Tab-separated table of C-alpha atoms in Angstrom:
chain	number	residue	atom	x	y	z
I	73	UNK	CA	0.000	0.000	0.000
I	74	UNK	CA	1.469	3.308	-0.942
I	75	UNK	CA	1.185	6.378	1.196
I	76	UNK	CA	-0.813	9.369	0.134
I	77	UNK	CA	1.301	12.344	-0.825
I	78	UNK	CA	-0.773	14.576	1.393
I	79	UNK	CA	-3.509	14.058	3.921
I	80	UNK	CA	-5.230	16.860	5.763
I	81	UNK	CA	-7.824	16.102	8.397
I	82	UNK	CA	-10.016	18.843	9.896
I	83	UNK	CA	-7.298	21.418	9.496
I	84	UNK	CA	-8.066	24.947	10.678
I	85	UNK	CA	-5.819	27.959	10.759
I	86	UNK	CA	-6.396	31.511	11.861
I	87	UNK	CA	-4.192	34.542	11.674
I	88	UNK	CA	-4.725	37.587	13.871
I	89	UNK	CA	-8.031	36.111	15.082
I	90	UNK	CA	-9.187	35.846	11.497
I	91	UNK	CA	-10.178	32.408	10.287
I	92	UNK	CA	-8.171	31.632	7.153
I	93	UNK	CA	-8.786	27.909	6.807
I	94	UNK	CA	-11.661	25.988	8.322
I	95	UNK	CA	-11.981	22.226	8.653
I	96	UNK	CA	-10.032	21.336	5.571
I	97	UNK	CA	-10.151	17.685	4.586
I	98	UNK	CA	-8.011	16.985	1.616
I	99	UNK	CA	-6.119	14.075	0.171
I	100	UNK	CA	-3.615	14.017	-2.630
I	101	UNK	CA	-2.510	10.691	-3.957
I	102	UNK	CA	0.824	9.865	-5.464
I	103	UNK	CA	1.170	11.241	-8.991
I	104	UNK	CA	-1.999	13.318	-8.737
I	105	UNK	CA	-2.024	16.611	-10.575
I	106	UNK	CA	-4.248	18.899	-8.538
I	107	UNK	CA	-5.100	22.559	-8.866
I	108	UNK	CA	-6.277	24.458	-5.810
I	109	UNK	CA	-8.385	27.328	-7.010
I	110	UNK	CA	-9.853	30.162	-5.072
I	111	UNK	CA	-9.963	33.909	-4.708
I	112	UNK	CA	-7.043	35.925	-3.415
I	113	UNK	CA	-7.061	35.773	0.343
I	114	UNK	CA	-8.948	32.482	0.227
I	115	UNK	CA	-6.153	30.665	2.055
I	116	UNK	CA	-4.362	29.002	-0.862
I	117	UNK	CA	-0.878	30.154	0.045
I	118	UNK	CA	-1.571	29.480	3.717
I	119	UNK	CA	-2.473	25.920	2.828
I	120	UNK	CA	0.810	25.487	0.969
I	121	UNK	CA	2.739	26.949	3.873
I	122	UNK	CA	1.131	24.463	6.234
I	123	UNK	CA	2.131	21.589	3.958
I	124	UNK	CA	5.668	23.014	3.892
I	125	UNK	CA	5.780	23.205	7.673
I	126	UNK	CA	6.232	26.983	7.592
I	127	UNK	CA	2.944	27.428	9.468
I	128	UNK	CA	1.393	25.171	12.087
I	129	UNK	CA	-2.386	24.685	12.001
I	130	UNK	CA	-4.460	25.544	15.063
I	131	UNK	CA	-6.082	22.165	14.872
I	132	UNK	CA	-6.254	19.149	12.642
I	133	UNK	CA	-3.703	16.763	11.287
I	134	UNK	CA	-1.377	17.124	8.329
I	135	UNK	CA	0.617	14.219	6.972
I	136	UNK	CA	2.996	14.417	4.066
I	137	UNK	CA	3.795	10.870	2.953
I	138	UNK	CA	2.696	9.809	6.409
I	139	UNK	CA	5.076	12.187	8.192
I	140	UNK	CA	4.860	15.512	9.959
I	141	UNK	CA	5.387	18.296	7.393
I	142	UNK	CA	8.674	19.395	8.971
I	143	UNK	CA	9.983	15.836	8.790
I	144	UNK	CA	9.012	15.428	5.150
I	145	UNK	CA	10.906	18.417	3.751
I	146	UNK	CA	13.222	16.182	1.746
I	147	UNK	CA	10.216	14.877	-0.204
I	148	UNK	CA	8.684	18.224	-1.039
I	149	UNK	CA	9.639	20.689	-3.744
I	150	UNK	CA	8.405	24.255	-3.705
I	151	UNK	CA	7.979	26.805	-6.450
I	152	UNK	CA	7.254	30.166	-4.810
I	153	UNK	CA	5.735	33.154	-6.511
I	154	UNK	CA	8.893	34.788	-7.661
I	155	UNK	CA	7.786	38.369	-7.501
I	156	UNK	CA	9.584	38.880	-4.206
I	157	UNK	CA	13.080	38.244	-5.517
I	158	UNK	CA	15.858	40.757	-5.678
I	159	UNK	CA	16.968	39.935	-9.200
I	160	UNK	CA	20.063	42.046	-8.726
I	161	UNK	CA	21.331	39.519	-6.209
I	162	UNK	CA	24.878	38.224	-6.827
I	163	UNK	CA	23.965	34.652	-7.713
I	164	UNK	CA	23.975	32.705	-10.954
I	165	UNK	CA	21.557	30.110	-12.272
I	166	UNK	CA	23.559	27.081	-11.186
I	167	UNK	CA	24.092	28.335	-7.638
I	168	UNK	CA	20.383	29.068	-7.384
I	169	UNK	CA	19.489	25.518	-8.394
I	170	UNK	CA	22.169	24.061	-6.138
I	171	UNK	CA	20.342	25.543	-3.144
I	172	UNK	CA	17.719	22.888	-3.723
I	173	UNK	CA	20.359	20.351	-2.724
I	174	UNK	CA	20.993	21.896	0.701
I	175	UNK	CA	21.200	19.226	3.360
I	176	UNK	CA	22.465	20.792	6.495
I	177	UNK	CA	25.113	22.952	8.062
I	178	UNK	CA	28.775	22.111	7.451
I	179	UNK	CA	27.779	19.845	4.579
I	180	UNK	CA	29.412	20.714	1.305
I	181	UNK	CA	27.620	20.158	-1.932
I	182	UNK	CA	28.934	16.890	-3.329
I	183	UNK	CA	29.667	16.136	-6.962
I	184	UNK	CA	26.438	14.125	-6.935
I	185	UNK	CA	24.584	17.254	-5.797
I	186	UNK	CA	26.100	19.145	-8.707
I	187	UNK	CA	25.111	16.437	-11.160
I	188	UNK	CA	21.544	16.400	-9.866
I	189	UNK	CA	21.367	20.190	-10.070
I	190	UNK	CA	22.675	20.074	-13.611
I	191	UNK	CA	20.179	17.379	-14.529
I	192	UNK	CA	17.379	19.531	-13.091
I	193	UNK	CA	18.529	22.365	-15.346
I	194	UNK	CA	18.481	19.973	-18.299
I	195	UNK	CA	14.942	18.900	-17.363
I	196	UNK	CA	13.729	22.473	-17.712
I	197	UNK	CA	15.907	23.092	-20.775
I	198	UNK	CA	17.978	25.802	-19.079
I	199	UNK	CA	21.344	24.070	-19.010
I	200	UNK	CA	23.005	26.539	-21.364
I	201	UNK	CA	22.167	29.407	-19.018
I	202	UNK	CA	23.789	27.835	-15.988
I	203	UNK	CA	26.446	30.534	-15.518
I	204	UNK	CA	24.111	33.427	-16.176
I	205	UNK	CA	23.326	35.894	-13.419
I	206	UNK	CA	19.620	35.766	-12.617
I	207	UNK	CA	18.856	39.390	-13.471
I	208	UNK	CA	19.666	38.561	-17.088
I	209	UNK	CA	16.848	36.027	-17.403
I	210	UNK	CA	13.353	36.606	-18.715
I	211	UNK	CA	10.387	35.929	-16.433
I	212	UNK	CA	9.747	32.571	-18.062
I	213	UNK	CA	13.411	31.569	-17.831
I	214	UNK	CA	13.564	32.573	-14.182
I	215	UNK	CA	10.554	30.430	-13.499
I	216	UNK	CA	12.229	27.459	-15.175
I	217	UNK	CA	15.245	28.010	-12.950
I	218	UNK	CA	13.037	28.012	-9.879
I	219	UNK	CA	11.341	24.831	-11.061
I	220	UNK	CA	14.805	23.311	-11.495
I	221	UNK	CA	15.665	24.380	-7.964
I	222	UNK	CA	12.564	22.583	-6.698
I	223	UNK	CA	13.338	19.508	-8.841
I	224	UNK	CA	16.916	19.391	-7.584
I	225	UNK	CA	15.394	18.322	-4.293
I	226	UNK	CA	14.136	15.192	-6.116
I	227	UNK	CA	10.704	15.699	-4.576
I	228	UNK	CA	7.763	13.342	-4.532
I	229	UNK	CA	5.377	16.252	-4.082
I	230	UNK	CA	5.824	19.525	-5.933
I	231	UNK	CA	3.938	22.580	-4.679
I	232	UNK	CA	3.560	25.564	-7.000
I	233	UNK	CA	2.248	28.898	-5.822
I	234	UNK	CA	0.543	30.901	-8.592
I	235	UNK	CA	2.973	29.781	-11.293
I	236	UNK	CA	0.894	31.576	-13.936
I	237	UNK	CA	1.037	34.949	-12.252
I	238	UNK	CA	4.571	35.792	-13.289
I	239	UNK	CA	4.773	34.575	-16.885
I	240	UNK	CA	3.363	35.769	-20.179
I	241	UNK	CA	0.239	34.044	-21.487
I	242	UNK	CA	2.185	32.526	-24.386
I	243	UNK	CA	4.618	30.983	-21.899
I	244	UNK	CA	1.811	29.220	-20.073
I	245	UNK	CA	1.448	26.398	-22.562
I	246	UNK	CA	5.120	25.578	-22.447
I	247	UNK	CA	4.910	25.663	-18.667
I	248	UNK	CA	2.119	23.079	-18.702
I	249	UNK	CA	4.055	20.988	-21.198
I	250	UNK	CA	7.041	21.071	-18.907
I	251	UNK	CA	5.204	20.042	-15.778
I	252	UNK	CA	3.073	17.420	-17.496
I	253	UNK	CA	6.352	15.535	-18.026
I	254	UNK	CA	6.859	15.527	-14.279
I	255	UNK	CA	3.577	13.823	-13.534
I	256	UNK	CA	4.857	10.268	-13.484
I	257	UNK	CA	7.665	11.240	-11.122
I	258	UNK	CA	5.734	13.096	-8.447
I	259	UNK	CA	2.432	14.489	-7.259
I	260	UNK	CA	1.855	18.036	-8.458
I	261	UNK	CA	-0.123	20.706	-6.673
I	262	UNK	CA	-0.725	24.034	-8.268
I	263	UNK	CA	-2.379	26.994	-6.634
I	264	UNK	CA	-4.120	29.557	-8.801
I	265	UNK	CA	-6.843	32.155	-8.809
I	266	UNK	CA	-7.249	31.612	-12.550
I	267	UNK	CA	-9.793	28.852	-13.029
I	268	UNK	CA	-9.955	29.147	-16.814
I	269	UNK	CA	-6.671	27.867	-18.163
I	270	UNK	CA	-5.811	25.660	-15.209
I	271	UNK	CA	-8.777	23.319	-15.523
I	272	UNK	CA	-7.783	22.173	-19.005
I	273	UNK	CA	-4.501	20.750	-17.806
I	274	UNK	CA	-4.938	19.268	-14.374
I	275	UNK	CA	-6.588	16.022	-13.303
I	276	UNK	CA	-8.322	17.278	-10.195
I	277	UNK	CA	-9.509	20.573	-8.901
I	278	UNK	CA	-10.033	21.707	-5.352
I	279	UNK	CA	-11.890	24.902	-4.678
I	280	UNK	CA	-10.775	26.795	-1.621
I	281	UNK	CA	-12.194	29.834	0.060
I	282	UNK	CA	-11.580	29.374	3.758
I	283	UNK	CA	-13.407	26.048	3.390
I	284	UNK	CA	-12.727	23.462	0.758
I	285	UNK	CA	-15.845	23.434	-1.429
I	286	UNK	CA	-15.178	21.038	-4.229
I	287	UNK	CA	-12.585	18.409	-4.693
I	288	UNK	CA	-12.677	16.042	-7.604
I	289	UNK	CA	-11.929	15.393	-11.254
I	290	UNK	CA	-11.366	18.492	-13.335
I	291	UNK	CA	-13.802	17.459	-16.055
I	292	UNK	CA	-16.581	17.227	-13.518
I	293	UNK	CA	-15.766	20.596	-12.084
I	294	UNK	CA	-18.446	22.027	-14.362
I	295	UNK	CA	-21.062	19.820	-12.737
I	296	UNK	CA	-19.775	20.784	-9.342
I	297	UNK	CA	-20.289	24.385	-10.249
I	298	UNK	CA	-23.093	24.905	-7.795
I	299	UNK	CA	-20.568	24.213	-5.097
I	300	UNK	CA	-17.831	26.249	-6.686
I	301	UNK	CA	-20.201	29.185	-6.788
I	302	UNK	CA	-19.768	29.421	-3.074
I	303	UNK	CA	-16.257	30.522	-3.577
I	304	UNK	CA	-16.912	34.040	-4.575
I	305	UNK	CA	-17.220	33.583	-8.295
I	306	UNK	CA	-16.860	37.280	-9.083
I	307	UNK	CA	-13.310	37.064	-7.864
I	308	UNK	CA	-12.162	33.976	-9.640
I	309	UNK	CA	-13.813	34.598	-12.970
I	310	UNK	CA	-13.246	38.298	-13.268
I	311	UNK	CA	-11.614	39.187	-16.536
I	312	UNK	CA	-10.736	35.695	-17.710
I	313	UNK	CA	-12.324	33.559	-20.416
I	314	UNK	CA	-15.188	31.588	-18.926
I	315	UNK	CA	-14.124	28.213	-20.141
I	316	UNK	CA	-15.243	26.237	-17.170
I	317	UNK	CA	-17.864	28.526	-15.856
I	318	UNK	CA	-21.159	28.370	-17.633
I	319	UNK	CA	-23.418	31.346	-17.590
I	320	UNK	CA	-23.965	32.818	-14.195
R	260	UNK	CA	55.857	63.588	0.714
R	261	UNK	CA	55.497	60.148	2.275
R	262	UNK	CA	57.444	60.948	5.432
R	263	UNK	CA	54.293	60.271	7.486
R	264	UNK	CA	54.824	56.564	7.032
R	265	UNK	CA	57.726	56.734	9.497
R	266	UNK	CA	55.457	57.547	12.395
R	267	UNK	CA	54.397	54.605	14.524
R	268	UNK	CA	50.868	55.934	14.823
R	269	UNK	CA	50.605	56.163	11.035
R	270	UNK	CA	51.779	52.600	10.602
R	271	UNK	CA	49.191	51.457	13.099
R	272	UNK	CA	46.597	53.525	11.283
R	273	UNK	CA	47.348	51.826	7.968
R	274	UNK	CA	47.178	48.398	9.585
R	275	UNK	CA	43.850	49.429	11.079
R	276	UNK	CA	42.666	50.506	7.623
R	277	UNK	CA	43.420	47.016	6.284
R	278	UNK	CA	41.797	45.296	9.263
R	279	UNK	CA	38.558	47.257	8.935
R	280	UNK	CA	38.453	46.489	5.230
R	281	UNK	CA	38.365	42.761	5.900
R	282	UNK	CA	35.234	43.223	8.005
R	283	UNK	CA	33.766	45.509	5.348
R	284	UNK	CA	34.432	43.016	2.581
R	285	UNK	CA	33.074	39.978	4.372
R	286	UNK	CA	30.184	41.356	6.404
R	287	UNK	CA	29.509	44.559	4.456
R	288	UNK	CA	28.745	42.401	1.414
R	289	UNK	CA	25.937	40.604	3.264
R	290	UNK	CA	24.697	43.875	4.738
R	291	UNK	CA	24.350	45.288	1.240
R	292	UNK	CA	22.917	42.268	-0.587
R	293	UNK	CA	20.515	41.392	2.237
R	294	UNK	CA	19.470	45.052	2.452
R	295	UNK	CA	19.997	45.382	6.181
R	296	UNK	CA	22.000	48.613	6.134
R	297	UNK	CA	19.630	50.469	8.470
R	298	UNK	CA	19.518	47.580	10.852
R	299	UNK	CA	23.304	47.550	10.912
R	300	UNK	CA	23.172	51.287	11.595
R	301	UNK	CA	20.966	50.590	14.587
R	302	UNK	CA	23.370	47.932	15.864
R	303	UNK	CA	26.300	50.324	15.510
R	304	UNK	CA	24.550	53.071	17.459
R	305	UNK	CA	23.473	50.597	20.106
R	306	UNK	CA	27.155	49.702	20.524
R	307	UNK	CA	27.576	53.090	22.171
R	308	UNK	CA	25.782	51.597	25.154
R	309	UNK	CA	28.671	49.145	25.379
R	310	UNK	CA	31.239	51.916	25.135
R	311	UNK	CA	29.500	53.763	27.988
R	312	UNK	CA	29.349	50.569	30.020
R	313	UNK	CA	33.077	50.158	29.481
R	314	UNK	CA	33.676	53.618	30.916
R	315	UNK	CA	31.446	52.879	33.880
R	316	UNK	CA	33.103	49.571	34.693
R	317	UNK	CA	36.579	50.818	33.944
R	318	UNK	CA	37.285	48.313	31.159
R	319	UNK	CA	38.376	48.989	27.600
R	320	UNK	CA	35.254	50.450	25.955
R	321	UNK	CA	35.939	48.535	22.731
R	322	UNK	CA	36.035	45.267	24.669
R	323	UNK	CA	32.843	46.161	26.538
R	324	UNK	CA	31.180	46.971	23.232
R	325	UNK	CA	31.651	43.384	21.997
R	326	UNK	CA	29.131	41.612	24.256
R	327	UNK	CA	26.908	44.673	24.415
R	328	UNK	CA	26.483	45.036	20.675
R	329	UNK	CA	26.021	41.298	20.215
R	330	UNK	CA	23.217	41.328	22.791
R	331	UNK	CA	21.714	44.385	21.109
R	332	UNK	CA	21.894	42.677	17.699
R	333	UNK	CA	20.351	39.458	18.989
R	334	UNK	CA	17.560	41.254	20.798
R	335	UNK	CA	16.884	43.014	17.530
R	336	UNK	CA	16.621	39.634	15.821
R	337	UNK	CA	14.406	38.265	18.593
R	338	UNK	CA	12.091	41.250	18.387
R	339	UNK	CA	11.664	40.661	14.692
R	340	UNK	CA	10.847	37.001	15.193
R	341	UNK	CA	8.485	37.266	18.119
R	342	UNK	CA	6.961	40.669	18.598
R	343	UNK	CA	4.526	42.287	16.252
R	344	UNK	CA	6.471	45.438	15.730
R	345	UNK	CA	7.634	46.569	12.340
R	346	UNK	CA	11.299	46.207	11.533
R	347	UNK	CA	11.488	49.882	10.738
R	348	UNK	CA	10.186	50.838	14.179
R	349	UNK	CA	12.460	48.362	15.946
R	350	UNK	CA	15.475	49.809	14.129
R	351	UNK	CA	14.629	53.355	15.217
R	352	UNK	CA	14.115	52.307	18.824
R	353	UNK	CA	17.301	50.251	19.110
R	354	UNK	CA	19.204	53.094	17.458
R	355	UNK	CA	18.412	55.692	20.104
R	356	UNK	CA	17.855	53.505	23.165
R	357	UNK	CA	21.362	52.087	22.781
R	358	UNK	CA	22.864	55.552	22.538
R	359	UNK	CA	20.807	56.816	25.475
R	360	UNK	CA	22.060	53.940	27.608
R	361	UNK	CA	25.624	54.826	26.694
R	362	UNK	CA	25.127	58.453	27.718
R	363	UNK	CA	23.610	57.445	31.065
R	364	UNK	CA	26.452	55.016	31.741
R	365	UNK	CA	28.952	57.799	31.082
R	366	UNK	CA	26.946	60.127	33.363
R	367	UNK	CA	27.053	57.559	36.161
R	368	UNK	CA	30.819	57.513	36.024
R	369	UNK	CA	31.869	60.706	37.736
R	370	UNK	CA	34.454	62.778	35.961
R	371	UNK	CA	35.108	63.746	32.389
R	372	UNK	CA	35.214	61.134	29.658
R	373	UNK	CA	38.160	62.428	27.687
R	374	UNK	CA	38.150	60.372	24.521
R	375	UNK	CA	34.426	59.830	24.164
R	376	UNK	CA	34.458	61.667	20.878
R	377	UNK	CA	36.917	59.220	19.405
R	378	UNK	CA	34.301	56.472	19.814
R	379	UNK	CA	31.596	58.602	18.266
R	380	UNK	CA	33.511	59.961	15.302
R	381	UNK	CA	36.551	57.702	15.187
R	382	UNK	CA	40.186	58.488	15.489
R	383	UNK	CA	42.285	56.141	13.432
R	384	UNK	CA	45.458	58.009	14.463
R	385	UNK	CA	45.068	57.015	18.102
R	386	UNK	CA	44.565	53.305	17.448
R	387	UNK	CA	46.676	51.381	19.949
R	388	UNK	CA	48.390	48.021	19.608
R	389	UNK	CA	45.699	46.531	21.837
R	390	UNK	CA	43.053	47.887	19.490
R	391	UNK	CA	44.831	46.291	16.565
R	392	UNK	CA	44.962	42.913	18.299
R	393	UNK	CA	41.267	43.104	19.110
R	394	UNK	CA	40.487	43.988	15.508
R	395	UNK	CA	42.667	41.172	14.217
R	396	UNK	CA	41.031	38.561	16.431
R	397	UNK	CA	37.550	39.769	15.519
R	398	UNK	CA	38.455	39.726	11.826
R	399	UNK	CA	39.640	36.137	12.112
R	400	UNK	CA	36.417	35.132	13.874
R	401	UNK	CA	34.386	36.902	11.192
R	402	UNK	CA	36.250	35.220	8.350
R	403	UNK	CA	35.912	31.823	9.935
R	404	UNK	CA	32.176	32.167	10.525
R	405	UNK	CA	31.610	33.517	7.004
R	406	UNK	CA	33.548	30.600	5.563
R	407	UNK	CA	31.697	27.996	7.627
R	408	UNK	CA	28.227	29.415	7.040
R	409	UNK	CA	28.585	30.840	3.523
R	410	UNK	CA	25.845	28.606	2.101
R	411	UNK	CA	23.445	29.494	4.884
R	412	UNK	CA	24.119	33.245	4.688
R	413	UNK	CA	23.636	33.092	0.945
R	414	UNK	CA	20.394	31.155	1.392
R	415	UNK	CA	18.752	33.484	3.894
R	416	UNK	CA	19.949	36.546	1.979
R	417	UNK	CA	18.564	35.389	-1.348
R	418	UNK	CA	15.358	33.584	-0.442
R	419	UNK	CA	14.583	33.078	3.213
R	420	UNK	CA	11.326	31.227	2.640
R	421	UNK	CA	12.926	28.662	0.354
R	422	UNK	CA	15.783	28.268	2.838
R	423	UNK	CA	13.281	27.224	5.472
R	424	UNK	CA	11.654	24.835	3.049
R	425	UNK	CA	14.947	22.981	2.504
R	426	UNK	CA	15.439	22.750	6.250
R	427	UNK	CA	17.924	25.571	6.752
R	428	UNK	CA	17.707	26.966	10.314
R	429	UNK	CA	16.993	30.474	9.119
R	430	UNK	CA	16.291	32.041	12.529
R	431	UNK	CA	19.609	30.838	13.868
R	432	UNK	CA	21.442	31.978	10.741
R	433	UNK	CA	19.839	35.414	10.814
R	434	UNK	CA	20.887	35.775	14.435
R	435	UNK	CA	24.404	34.686	13.576
R	436	UNK	CA	24.592	37.252	10.801
R	437	UNK	CA	23.415	39.987	13.172
R	438	UNK	CA	26.088	38.909	15.661
R	439	UNK	CA	28.688	39.146	12.889
R	440	UNK	CA	27.498	42.659	12.117
R	441	UNK	CA	27.927	43.485	15.803
R	442	UNK	CA	31.510	42.190	15.683
R	443	UNK	CA	32.210	44.216	12.549
R	444	UNK	CA	30.857	47.285	14.268
R	445	UNK	CA	33.388	46.783	17.033
R	446	UNK	CA	36.188	46.380	14.474
R	447	UNK	CA	35.200	49.679	12.882
R	448	UNK	CA	34.488	51.763	15.997
R	449	UNK	CA	37.996	53.124	16.525
R	450	UNK	CA	38.498	53.984	12.879
R	451	UNK	CA	35.405	55.963	11.944
R	452	UNK	CA	33.308	55.951	15.101
R	453	UNK	CA	29.819	54.757	15.873
R	454	UNK	CA	28.020	57.567	14.120
R	455	UNK	CA	29.862	57.265	10.821
R	456	UNK	CA	30.648	53.604	10.563
R	457	UNK	CA	27.636	52.363	8.669
R	458	UNK	CA	28.938	54.111	5.556
R	459	UNK	CA	32.302	52.381	5.868
R	460	UNK	CA	30.598	49.025	6.292
R	461	UNK	CA	28.296	49.425	3.326
R	462	UNK	CA	30.032	51.602	0.725
R	463	UNK	CA	32.849	49.270	-0.436
R	464	UNK	CA	30.339	46.495	-1.171
R	465	UNK	CA	27.916	48.994	-2.706
R	466	UNK	CA	30.652	50.187	-5.080
R	467	UNK	CA	31.799	46.694	-6.072
R	468	UNK	CA	28.291	45.287	-6.442
R	469	UNK	CA	27.890	47.404	-9.556
R	470	UNK	CA	30.698	45.508	-11.245
R	471	UNK	CA	30.361	41.879	-10.240
R	472	UNK	CA	27.654	39.314	-9.654
R	473	UNK	CA	30.026	36.802	-8.080
R	474	UNK	CA	29.803	36.955	-4.296
R	475	UNK	CA	33.405	35.831	-3.759
R	476	UNK	CA	34.738	38.484	-6.109
R	477	UNK	CA	32.413	40.935	-4.418
R	478	UNK	CA	33.888	40.200	-0.996
R	479	UNK	CA	37.480	40.314	-2.173
R	480	UNK	CA	37.089	43.453	-4.264
R	481	UNK	CA	35.194	45.187	-1.429
R	482	UNK	CA	38.058	44.414	0.918
R	483	UNK	CA	40.631	45.819	-1.512
R	484	UNK	CA	38.582	48.891	-2.405
R	485	UNK	CA	37.856	49.449	1.295
R	486	UNK	CA	41.558	49.304	2.190
R	487	UNK	CA	42.526	51.685	-0.605
R	488	UNK	CA	39.819	54.241	0.142
R	489	UNK	CA	40.305	54.125	3.899
R	490	UNK	CA	44.051	54.634	3.451
R	491	UNK	CA	43.422	57.477	1.032
R	492	UNK	CA	41.095	59.122	3.541
R	493	UNK	CA	43.692	58.669	6.237
R	494	UNK	CA	46.401	60.320	4.123
R	495	UNK	CA	44.151	63.239	3.178
R	496	UNK	CA	43.117	63.719	6.796
R	497	UNK	CA	46.782	63.799	7.816
R	498	UNK	CA	47.878	66.186	5.068
R	499	UNK	CA	45.007	68.639	5.519
R	500	UNK	CA	44.760	68.154	9.267
R	501	UNK	CA	41.111	67.084	9.119
R	502	UNK	CA	39.086	64.739	11.286
R	503	UNK	CA	40.112	61.252	10.072
R	504	UNK	CA	36.761	59.484	10.447
R	505	UNK	CA	34.850	62.135	8.552
R	506	UNK	CA	37.500	62.369	5.820
R	507	UNK	CA	37.436	58.599	5.287
R	508	UNK	CA	33.650	58.625	4.991
R	509	UNK	CA	33.708	61.499	2.507
R	510	UNK	CA	36.318	59.745	0.386
R	511	UNK	CA	34.110	56.643	0.386
R	512	UNK	CA	31.050	58.696	-0.509
R	513	UNK	CA	32.881	60.435	-3.351
R	514	UNK	CA	34.159	57.080	-4.636
R	515	UNK	CA	30.646	55.656	-4.683
R	516	UNK	CA	29.446	58.700	-6.576
R	517	UNK	CA	32.246	58.444	-9.146
R	518	UNK	CA	31.888	54.668	-9.512
R	519	UNK	CA	28.228	55.136	-10.284
R	520	UNK	CA	29.016	57.453	-13.182
R	521	UNK	CA	31.806	55.231	-14.477
R	522	UNK	CA	29.425	52.301	-14.411
R	523	UNK	CA	26.707	54.222	-16.231
């Protein structure tokens, strides 16, 4: 019997006395490709941070491959929103990816670490940029580098926070192509407020706005619309093609 | 023209210029790339509390400033972690509370504090052999810590959140970096003084950062540029009979200005 990549049972989290997540029950199986969709402020990033062990829930149980989140860090890759980076930072592409191989104080990166980092760069087709300083990358290239950094960890669960937010629309297809290749190696979780394009690519959708409203196959998301409506549809559908959403 | 090099005090001053540059190259680089210049300014001003305590207890003020500024730096780090107070506010408070403490400590010690000004504005020409030994030891500690924790410092400076996600003890590393800044402050006190030293810590790295994206080259070039500019300031101060700390800072400021235009 294989372990689920992620199990959340009755997880609640509040911040400054404000309920952010309420009684979340959520399971991700190995090699699932799940999108968590919801409005900004609906708790998507908070959920990711709980899975990463950066935040501790007020109540409920979180298991990542059967372990406490903090004890499962070596199995989890993370692609943050990269808007917060100082691109002028003195670091090149290879060093950035190598950080994914960090395994403790006083431990040098081994030649194996370097090979894995290089392979991760090959996986995202960025090998030829390995010595380039990060400010000289385009948004899409930078994102590939950050994916490589997450892959260098050799994760079994890859968490991606709003990966669409920072790249051009024409880059989005190549992004999906890239990560669809990863599906047989790991479970993928993608967080987005953009329901339109996401639903065409993922297997399952979860709809989150403080509570988890719908969780199931992407193609049935349309039928689950009545439930999804609860999650403040004006926010999620505003200004994007209504591919999933029928008239409302 | 170069007869000044014969004087013992000038030789010590040049050695001091090299010793401060090592701290500037190693720690100043992190201060600049992690964008914690104001926080370092607060730590340096808080070190005045240590200087005052030294006067009060009758120990070498520079020595007293070592534990004092480390405690100040760590409390700064702790405040950021635990208390809901903005970093900006905490910096301002530490800045003046540390200085106020120093003034009160000096008050409590009856009598005149003759060389207080040298700690505030620096006096590289009065650096003693003891001062040089202290600076040397602190430099060695700084270099060792930077070498041992270079991956961690890089990690928390570039992307703290990701560092945590790969299991890097970011709180501990941030604290360690603040402690290193405190040690650098102590190295720099005698040369440019508490009030001016933040410019000496930050400017060499700020100049070199325009020309390299390699952190090792950045550290080494900052050290060299720092030594050259500090020595130049020292010579100008001697020739024109100006306050050494202020002259050094102005030379650094002018160099930053010029380097900016060369780079453009």
